Amino acid sequence: MTTWKPDPTFYPSPGLAMEGPTEDLAYVASFWRDEGEPQKDALAVVDVDPASDRYGSVVGWCEMPNVGDELHHHGWNACSSALCPNNPHPHVERRYLLMMGLRSSRIHFVDVKSDPRNPTIAKIIEPEDYKKASGYSRPHTAHCGPEGIYVTNLGTAEGDEGPGGIALLDHDTFQVKGQWEKDRGSQYLAYDFWWHLNRDVMVTSEWGTPSMIENGVNPELLLANKYGHKIHFFDLRTRKHLQEVDLGAQHQMALELRPSHDPNKEYGFLGVVISTEDLSGSIWCWYKDGDEFKARKIFTVPAEPADPDLLPPALKPFGAVPPLITDIDLSVDDKFLYVSCFGTGEAIQLDVTDPFNPVKTGSLRCGGIVSKAAHPSQPDEPLAGAPQMVEISRDGKRVYWTNSLYGAWDDQFYPDGVGAWMIKADIDTENGGMSLDERFFPHGADFRGNRVHQTHLGGGDASSDSYCFS
């Protein structure tokens, strides 16, 4: 829908975004994973207004029409990048969430503006139509940007192999315009992407092709260092590959990318799931050095020794729990980086004011393969899963986590079941530190038997918008 004035949830700078109104609803992707009677994936609406009498409850539910999509990541059709002077799209509005089926390749456009507590599906791109128009399959991450909606994909349209890459969709009509890359260079594996808008640079990361990830982590591929371990830099305007940075083959699965929100800075953070040398996970910082991009490992989370009897089959030979860093998120003021450890159940807060010298300022635990740490509101209830997908409010004062990673990975590392839960922490934004909110713990039947994955907050959050002004 065309508007005469810019959408009030668009902000020209991260500083102004932090001054915006606080969120009152959270939109959570939920999916069914072969447990009980088949049921449909859904977008769950969670009340996150502490003053509401339904605070911490699921207050809305929008079912997808098919079974087996496996909703995973989702993204907005439009965001603050629409205000960039070189990419003016001020007429668009933040109205639709793209709910993408990682297994089905089906994309749903869900209208959350007409009735925020009762979203409805406005349009669906069926898998065959998407594959034919884009040349890709298995859509993963979506960002709103200069030329429309960008969607990264793990595989080609023809099958379960690569190269994966990015498809471009029209802001207004949602027409799939086709593949974004003009020259992909050495890039073959795909996962996440983001950019430095004012520098015309796109950054992409690597996981695996659909055949490599479909049934969980393949130990043979992992120990042979076959999963992704590089990041790639593209010219955002010419769509041509500029450079790759190889982290070293042992650093397997280079996943989430979080560039600085300040558009005058040219660095960002990357989470690496596991090292095949010692099972550790790591955080890296990419940066520009002269004409080259480089990346430096800045933080390591070690594996934790464990009784093999308490470990799932895949980990018994190692006698340890790897942290499995599967998500990270950067506060809008670029001060705190949050690190999710799907293996140990730890959520870490790092002060990254000096991006090369992070300081650990907070830690909490829920779930975990061995620890099964409980939520403080129900201290006698061990939890499966772990703080995984992490989302930060624009002002940085609240952080939310959900506990499922990907159906096949959940089953591999939590074979007794992963359940479904969502937690929230209040943040000391001055000195660092996290405190779990005992009032906020939607879980179990609240999500109607579905597992829960990515969250976006009403009006935007720390992982949804890009800015062109400091």
PDB file of N, CA and C in Angstrom, residues 107 116 275 283 314 369 372 380 465:
ATOM      1  N   ILE A 107       6.662 -19.153   0.374  1.00  0.00           N
ATOM      2  CA  ILE A 107       6.763 -17.875   1.084  1.00  0.00           C
ATOM      3  C   ILE A 107       5.373 -17.300   1.307  1.00  0.00           C
ATOM      4  N   PRO A 116      -2.999  -6.126  14.378  1.00  0.00           N
ATOM      5  CA  PRO A 116      -1.726  -6.684  14.851  1.00  0.00           C
ATOM      6  C   PRO A 116      -1.847  -7.953  15.683  1.00  0.00           C
ATOM      7  N   SER A 275      34.381 -25.522  16.216  1.00  0.00           N
ATOM      8  CA  SER A 275      35.707 -25.831  15.683  1.00  0.00           C
ATOM      9  C   SER A 275      35.912 -27.337  15.747  1.00  0.00           C
ATOM     10  N   ILE A 283      33.456 -16.161  18.067  1.00  0.00           N
ATOM     11  CA  ILE A 283      32.942 -14.916  17.513  1.00  0.00           C
ATOM     12  C   ILE A 283      34.074 -14.224  16.767  1.00  0.00           C
ATOM     13  N   ALA A 314      25.483 -38.472  19.115  1.00  0.00           N
ATOM     14  CA  ALA A 314      26.462 -37.771  18.281  1.00  0.00           C
ATOM     15  C   ALA A 314      27.614 -37.203  19.094  1.00  0.00           C
ATOM     16  N   ILE A 369      22.029 -29.195  26.877  1.00  0.00           N
ATOM     17  CA  ILE A 369      22.011 -30.643  26.678  1.00  0.00           C
ATOM     18  C   ILE A 369      22.186 -31.379  27.999  1.00  0.00           C
ATOM     19  N   LYS A 372      20.172 -28.668  31.498  1.00  0.00           N
ATOM     20  CA  LYS A 372      18.701 -28.629  31.533  1.00  0.00           C
ATOM     21  C   LYS A 372      18.204 -27.607  32.559  1.00  0.00           C
ATOM     22  N   ASP A 380      11.503 -26.171  39.342  1.00  0.00           N
ATOM     23  CA  ASP A 380      11.550 -27.631  39.407  1.00  0.00           C
ATOM     24  C   ASP A 380      11.312 -28.292  38.052  1.00  0.00           C
ATOM     25  N   ASP A 465      16.338  -3.703  10.828  1.00  0.00           N
ATOM     26  CA  ASP A 465      16.437  -2.447  10.096  1.00  0.00           C
ATOM     27  C   ASP A 465      17.891  -2.076   9.786  1.00  0.00           C
TER      28      ASP A 465
END
